[in-house]
Amino acid sequence: ASSDADGNALNYLWRIVSAPAGSQAQLQGANSVLATLTPDIAGDYVVSLTVNDGEYDSLPSTTILHRANQAPIANAGNNLSAQIGQVLHLDGSASLDGDGDTIEPRWSIVSKPKASLAQLSDIDTFHPQITPDVSGDYVVQLIVYDGQYLSAASSVTISTSNLAPTANAGQFQIASSGQIIHLDGSRSFDPEGNTLTYEWSVITIPQGSAVVLTDPDVVVPSFTPDLPGDYVFQLIVSDGVIKSSPTTVIVTDRDLPPIAKAGNDQSASTGTLISLDGSLSSDPELQPLTYEWAL
């Protein structure tokens, strides 16, 4: 909505006049009619705009952006399995606050088996303890507080019964035909720490492919792609009693595009030498990059 009385074209210069202490926020498009700002800390951001018609600067116009405090997020940790009389340490350390505020934990027992006298200890830390004393399930709740807002509740279940293991088939991979590929199920786990057995299977392969997995019952099987396309493999693990839900991993020979990063917007005086920086550009397959800058 800026204007010039003579109808001349305008140049724009946005500036951050003030921001909350510790903020690293920067303006994008500081010389454009529309600029953007991503607040990173709660508080007020004062932004000014000056326009120039090629001869005169306007008086600055300011606007205030207010970023409100966000509620923190509680994370009570993974469900656990235990034996009666076993001391368990809960873990709420993955709880977080998007504003970086200090948070305090508030643990409580939501439910426990009838006749249980189990109590939580060290409830003012993110690692309280509980000792199951009766067979059954114990549900413990965590809420965190940032000084202004309480989080939604997060709960963890402690069971004296055997819990199912969790399968993890590893990360997406890029491959070339004829290259030996190793799958990786080593991040699979069992809540009770029981030894796992592995069951890999081929779900999808390119039409005409004759691929088979070597040693599909080991943690790290292998195969050799023989045709271009996508290969999808499934992993199920067992603790000897219960099988996990299946999980899959994709291996493909398709080259993914690189990601160009031209660096942050800059302001400069006329006649000043400016260095551009594309060093944050990357390629998903870690291939060497070539650069093509254009004005």
Short mmCIF file of C-alpha atoms in Angstrom, two decimals:
data_model
loop_
_atom_site.label_atom_id
_atom_site.label_comp_id
_atom_site.label_asym_id
_atom_site.label_seq_id
_atom_site.Cartn_x
_atom_site.Cartn_y
_atom_site.Cartn_z
CA ALA A 1 0.00 0.00 0.00
CA SER A 2 3.03 2.32 -0.19
CA SER A 3 2.70 5.04 -2.85
CA ASP A 4 4.48 7.92 -4.55
CA ALA A 5 2.73 11.22 -5.25
CA ASP A 6 4.42 11.46 -8.67
CA GLY A 7 3.64 7.86 -9.55
CA ASN A 8 7.32 6.92 -9.63
CA ALA A 9 8.38 3.29 -9.15
CA LEU A 10 9.41 2.55 -5.59
CA ASN A 11 12.32 0.67 -4.06
CA TYR A 12 11.74 -1.07 -0.72
CA LEU A 13 13.94 -1.52 2.33
CA TRP A 14 12.67 -3.53 5.29
CA ARG A 15 14.59 -3.62 8.58
CA ILE A 16 14.14 -5.36 11.94
CA VAL A 17 14.17 -2.47 14.41
CA SER A 18 13.94 -4.64 17.52
CA ALA A 19 13.45 -8.31 18.39
CA PRO A 20 13.32 -10.38 21.60
CA ALA A 21 16.69 -10.99 23.25
CA GLY A 22 18.43 -14.00 21.72
CA SER A 23 16.38 -14.01 18.52
CA GLN A 24 18.21 -15.04 15.33
CA ALA A 25 15.26 -14.23 13.05
CA GLN A 26 16.07 -12.57 9.74
CA LEU A 27 14.00 -10.88 7.08
CA GLN A 28 13.69 -12.61 3.72
CA GLY A 29 13.04 -10.37 0.72
CA ALA A 30 14.17 -7.23 2.53
CA ASN A 31 14.20 -5.31 -0.79
CA SER A 32 10.87 -6.63 -2.07
CA VAL A 33 7.37 -5.26 -1.73
CA LEU A 34 6.50 -8.38 0.30
CA ALA A 35 9.00 -9.49 2.95
CA THR A 36 8.78 -12.49 5.27
CA LEU A 37 9.91 -13.11 8.82
CA THR A 38 9.84 -16.30 10.90
CA PRO A 39 9.76 -15.46 14.64
CA ASP A 40 11.89 -17.87 16.70
CA ILE A 41 11.42 -16.54 20.25
CA ALA A 42 8.24 -15.35 21.95
CA GLY A 43 7.88 -11.59 22.12
CA ASP A 44 7.49 -8.47 19.98
CA TYR A 45 9.26 -7.89 16.65
CA VAL A 46 9.27 -4.29 15.38
CA VAL A 47 9.82 -4.07 11.63
CA SER A 48 10.25 -0.84 9.66
CA LEU A 49 9.77 -0.09 5.97
CA THR A 50 11.37 2.76 4.04
CA VAL A 51 10.59 3.35 0.37
CA ASN A 52 12.59 5.34 -2.17
CA ASP A 53 11.40 6.83 -5.46
CA GLY A 54 14.90 7.02 -6.93
CA GLU A 55 15.62 10.39 -5.32
CA TYR A 56 14.04 10.61 -1.89
CA ASP A 57 13.60 8.24 1.03
CA SER A 58 10.25 8.18 2.79
CA LEU A 59 9.87 8.42 6.51
CA PRO A 60 9.98 4.89 8.01
CA SER A 61 6.72 3.11 8.71
CA THR A 62 6.70 0.43 11.42
CA THR A 63 4.64 -2.60 12.26
CA ILE A 64 4.73 -4.83 15.35
CA LEU A 65 4.55 -8.62 15.11
CA HIS A 66 3.75 -10.43 18.33
CA ARG A 67 4.66 -14.09 18.78
CA ALA A 68 2.74 -15.66 21.64
CA ASN A 69 4.16 -18.30 23.94
CA GLN A 70 3.47 -21.87 22.81
CA ALA A 71 2.42 -24.65 25.13
CA PRO A 72 5.18 -27.22 25.79
CA ILE A 73 4.96 -30.84 24.67
CA ALA A 74 5.23 -33.74 27.12
CA ASN A 75 6.78 -37.08 26.16
CA ALA A 76 6.56 -39.79 28.84
CA GLY A 77 8.74 -42.24 26.87
CA ASN A 78 8.16 -45.71 25.46
CA ASN A 79 5.92 -48.34 27.05
CA LEU A 80 7.84 -50.72 29.31
CA SER A 81 7.66 -54.28 30.51
CA ALA A 82 8.85 -55.27 33.97
CA GLN A 83 8.91 -57.95 36.59
CA ILE A 84 7.29 -57.56 39.98
CA GLY A 85 9.80 -55.95 42.35
CA GLN A 86 11.93 -54.51 39.53
CA VAL A 87 12.88 -50.83 39.93
CA LEU A 88 12.03 -48.97 36.72
CA HIS A 89 13.35 -45.57 35.67
CA LEU A 90 10.92 -43.61 33.49
CA ASP A 91 12.24 -41.16 30.90
CA GLY A 92 10.52 -37.88 30.07
CA SER A 93 13.66 -36.21 28.72
CA ALA A 94 12.24 -36.03 25.18
CA SER A 95 9.69 -33.45 26.36
CA LEU A 96 10.29 -30.03 24.82
CA ASP A 97 9.24 -26.42 24.64
CA GLY A 98 9.11 -24.75 21.22
CA ASP A 99 10.09 -21.39 22.72
CA GLY A 100 13.11 -22.79 24.53
CA ASP A 101 11.59 -22.08 27.95
CA THR A 102 12.62 -24.15 30.95
CA ILE A 103 10.00 -26.80 31.66
CA GLU A 104 9.18 -28.64 34.86
CA PRO A 105 7.72 -32.18 34.98
CA ARG A 106 4.55 -33.20 36.78
CA TRP A 107 4.24 -37.00 37.02
CA SER A 108 1.27 -38.92 38.37
CA ILE A 109 -0.05 -42.49 38.41
CA VAL A 110 -3.28 -42.63 36.38
CA SER A 111 -4.10 -46.28 37.07
CA LYS A 112 -2.54 -49.37 38.64
CA PRO A 113 -3.65 -52.88 39.56
CA LYS A 114 -6.07 -53.25 42.44
CA ALA A 115 -4.26 -53.73 45.76
CA SER A 116 -1.02 -52.19 44.41
CA LEU A 117 0.79 -49.83 46.77
CA ALA A 118 3.34 -48.71 44.17
CA GLN A 119 4.30 -45.03 44.25
CA LEU A 120 6.44 -42.75 42.13
CA SER A 121 9.67 -41.34 43.53
CA ASP A 122 11.81 -38.41 42.25
CA ILE A 123 8.71 -36.95 40.57
CA ASP A 124 10.38 -33.51 40.26
CA THR A 125 12.84 -34.93 37.72
CA PHE A 126 12.45 -36.31 34.20
CA HIS A 127 13.56 -39.75 35.44
CA PRO A 128 11.24 -40.83 38.26
CA GLN A 129 11.19 -44.40 39.57
CA ILE A 130 8.42 -46.91 40.15
CA THR A 131 8.49 -50.51 41.37
CA PRO A 132 5.58 -52.72 40.26
CA ASP A 133 4.37 -54.77 43.23
CA VAL A 134 1.30 -56.51 41.77
CA SER A 135 0.79 -58.22 38.43
CA GLY A 136 -0.96 -55.99 35.85
CA ASP A 137 -0.62 -52.69 34.01
CA TYR A 138 0.52 -49.38 35.49
CA VAL A 139 -0.29 -46.18 33.57
CA VAL A 140 1.85 -43.16 34.46
CA GLN A 141 1.12 -39.67 33.14
CA LEU A 142 3.47 -36.76 32.48
CA ILE A 143 2.49 -33.10 32.11
CA VAL A 144 5.12 -30.39 31.69
CA TYR A 145 4.84 -26.69 32.61
CA ASP A 146 6.74 -23.79 31.05
CA GLY A 147 5.75 -21.19 33.64
CA GLN A 148 2.69 -20.10 31.67
CA TYR A 149 1.10 -23.13 30.00
CA LEU A 150 0.58 -26.77 30.90
CA SER A 151 1.16 -29.33 28.15
CA ALA A 152 -1.28 -31.97 27.07
CA ALA A 153 -0.80 -35.18 29.04
CA SER A 154 1.48 -37.95 27.77
CA SER A 155 1.31 -41.42 29.28
CA VAL A 156 3.45 -44.53 29.47
CA THR A 157 2.21 -48.03 30.27
CA ILE A 158 4.28 -50.40 32.40
CA SER A 159 3.18 -54.00 32.08
CA THR A 160 4.19 -57.13 33.92
CA SER A 161 3.06 -59.01 30.79
CA ASN A 162 5.23 -59.56 27.73
CA LEU A 163 5.05 -56.66 25.25
CA ALA A 164 5.47 -56.95 21.49
CA PRO A 165 8.85 -56.00 19.99
CA THR A 166 9.23 -53.19 17.43
CA ALA A 167 10.71 -53.79 13.98
CA ASN A 168 12.88 -51.16 12.25
CA ALA A 169 13.89 -51.99 8.65
CA GLY A 170 16.37 -49.12 8.35
CA GLN A 171 16.52 -46.08 6.11
CA PHE A 172 15.61 -45.48 2.48
CA GLN A 173 18.59 -46.26 0.22
CA ILE A 174 19.80 -45.33 -3.27
CA ALA A 175 21.46 -48.13 -5.27
CA SER A 176 22.80 -49.00 -8.70
CA SER A 177 22.17 -52.23 -10.62
CA GLY A 178 24.87 -54.76 -9.78
CA GLN A 179 25.75 -53.09 -6.46
CA ILE A 180 25.44 -55.25 -3.32
CA ILE A 181 22.99 -53.64 -0.89
CA HIS A 182 22.85 -54.48 2.82
CA LEU A 183 19.54 -53.98 4.65
CA ASP A 184 19.74 -53.17 8.36
CA GLY A 185 17.28 -54.24 11.05
CA SER A 186 19.65 -53.50 13.96
CA ARG A 187 17.46 -50.71 15.32
CA SER A 188 14.65 -53.14 16.06
CA PHE A 189 14.14 -53.62 19.79
CA ASP A 190 12.23 -55.51 22.46
CA PRO A 191 10.93 -53.68 25.58
CA GLU A 192 12.05 -56.57 27.81
CA GLY A 193 15.44 -56.83 26.13
CA ASN A 194 14.71 -60.34 24.84
CA THR A 195 16.73 -61.74 21.93
CA LEU A 196 15.04 -61.09 18.60
CA THR A 197 14.69 -63.23 15.51
CA TYR A 198 14.31 -61.61 12.09
CA GLU A 199 11.99 -62.38 9.20
CA TRP A 200 12.70 -60.38 6.01
CA SER A 201 10.61 -60.74 2.85
CA VAL A 202 10.45 -59.22 -0.62
CA ILE A 203 7.28 -57.14 -1.13
CA THR A 204 7.83 -55.38 -4.48
CA ILE A 205 10.55 -55.56 -7.17
CA PRO A 206 10.73 -54.23 -10.74
CA GLN A 207 8.92 -56.33 -13.33
CA GLY A 208 11.29 -58.98 -14.68
CA SER A 209 13.65 -58.82 -11.69
CA ALA A 210 14.90 -62.10 -10.20
CA VAL A 211 16.15 -60.55 -6.93
CA VAL A 212 16.18 -62.69 -3.77
CA LEU A 213 17.43 -61.87 -0.30
CA THR A 214 20.44 -63.72 1.05
CA ASP A 215 19.93 -64.89 4.66
CA PRO A 216 16.45 -63.38 5.20
CA ASP A 217 16.54 -64.50 8.85
CA VAL A 218 19.55 -62.38 9.90
CA VAL A 219 19.66 -58.78 11.11
CA VAL A 220 21.59 -57.56 8.02
CA PRO A 221 20.61 -59.47 4.87
CA SER A 222 21.77 -58.41 1.40
CA PHE A 223 20.68 -58.43 -2.23
CA THR A 224 21.94 -57.21 -5.59
CA PRO A 225 19.57 -55.08 -7.73
CA ASP A 226 19.41 -56.45 -11.28
CA LEU A 227 17.01 -53.98 -12.91
CA PRO A 228 16.27 -50.26 -12.53
CA GLY A 229 13.32 -49.44 -10.27
CA ASP A 230 12.08 -49.66 -6.69
CA TYR A 231 12.67 -52.61 -4.34
CA VAL A 232 10.48 -52.82 -1.23
CA PHE A 233 11.35 -55.18 1.65
CA GLN A 234 9.42 -56.02 4.80
CA LEU A 235 10.77 -56.88 8.26
CA ILE A 236 8.98 -58.62 11.15
CA VAL A 237 10.80 -59.43 14.38
CA SER A 238 9.84 -61.82 17.17
CA ASP A 239 10.89 -62.10 20.80
CA GLY A 240 10.08 -65.80 20.80
CA VAL A 241 6.51 -65.26 21.94
CA ILE A 242 5.07 -62.23 20.14
CA LYS A 243 5.75 -60.92 16.64
CA SER A 244 6.06 -57.24 15.84
CA SER A 245 3.96 -55.30 13.39
CA PRO A 246 5.58 -55.30 9.92
CA THR A 247 7.70 -52.39 8.70
CA THR A 248 9.15 -51.73 5.26
CA VAL A 249 12.14 -50.09 3.59
CA ILE A 250 12.55 -48.92 -0.02
CA VAL A 251 15.73 -49.24 -2.08
CA THR A 252 15.72 -47.46 -5.45
CA ASP A 253 18.17 -46.66 -8.25
CA ARG A 254 16.42 -43.40 -9.08
CA ASP A 255 18.62 -40.34 -8.82
CA LEU A 256 16.99 -37.74 -6.59
CA PRO A 257 17.47 -34.05 -7.49
CA PRO A 258 19.99 -31.99 -5.53
CA ILE A 259 18.87 -29.10 -3.34
CA ALA A 260 20.20 -25.61 -4.12
CA LYS A 261 20.79 -23.15 -1.29
CA ALA A 262 21.84 -19.70 -2.50
CA GLY A 263 22.43 -18.34 1.01
CA ASN A 264 20.68 -15.62 3.01
CA ASP A 265 19.40 -12.37 1.53
CA GLN A 266 21.88 -9.52 2.00
CA SER A 267 21.90 -5.74 2.10
CA ALA A 268 24.83 -3.72 0.78
CA SER A 269 26.03 -0.27 -0.24
CA THR A 270 26.65 0.58 -3.88
CA GLY A 271 30.19 -0.31 -4.91
CA THR A 272 30.63 -2.95 -2.20
CA LEU A 273 31.88 -6.38 -3.33
CA ILE A 274 29.39 -9.06 -2.22
CA SER A 275 30.23 -12.76 -1.85
CA LEU A 276 27.40 -15.21 -2.47
CA ASP A 277 27.50 -18.58 -0.74
CA GLY A 278 26.04 -21.80 -2.14
CA SER A 279 27.93 -24.10 0.22
CA LEU A 280 24.77 -25.33 1.96
CA SER A 281 23.53 -26.90 -1.28
CA SER A 282 23.38 -30.68 -1.04
CA ASP A 283 22.63 -33.92 -2.86
CA PRO A 284 20.66 -36.79 -1.21
CA GLU A 285 23.10 -39.33 -2.70
CA LEU A 286 26.16 -37.19 -1.73
CA GLN A 287 27.18 -36.85 -5.38
CA PRO A 288 29.61 -34.01 -6.27
CA LEU A 289 27.76 -30.86 -7.31
CA THR A 290 28.35 -28.33 -10.07
CA TYR A 291 27.07 -24.76 -9.67
CA GLU A 292 25.34 -22.45 -12.11
CA TRP A 293 24.65 -18.94 -10.84
CA ALA A 294 22.51 -16.52 -12.86
CA LEU A 295 21.40 -12.94 -12.40
#
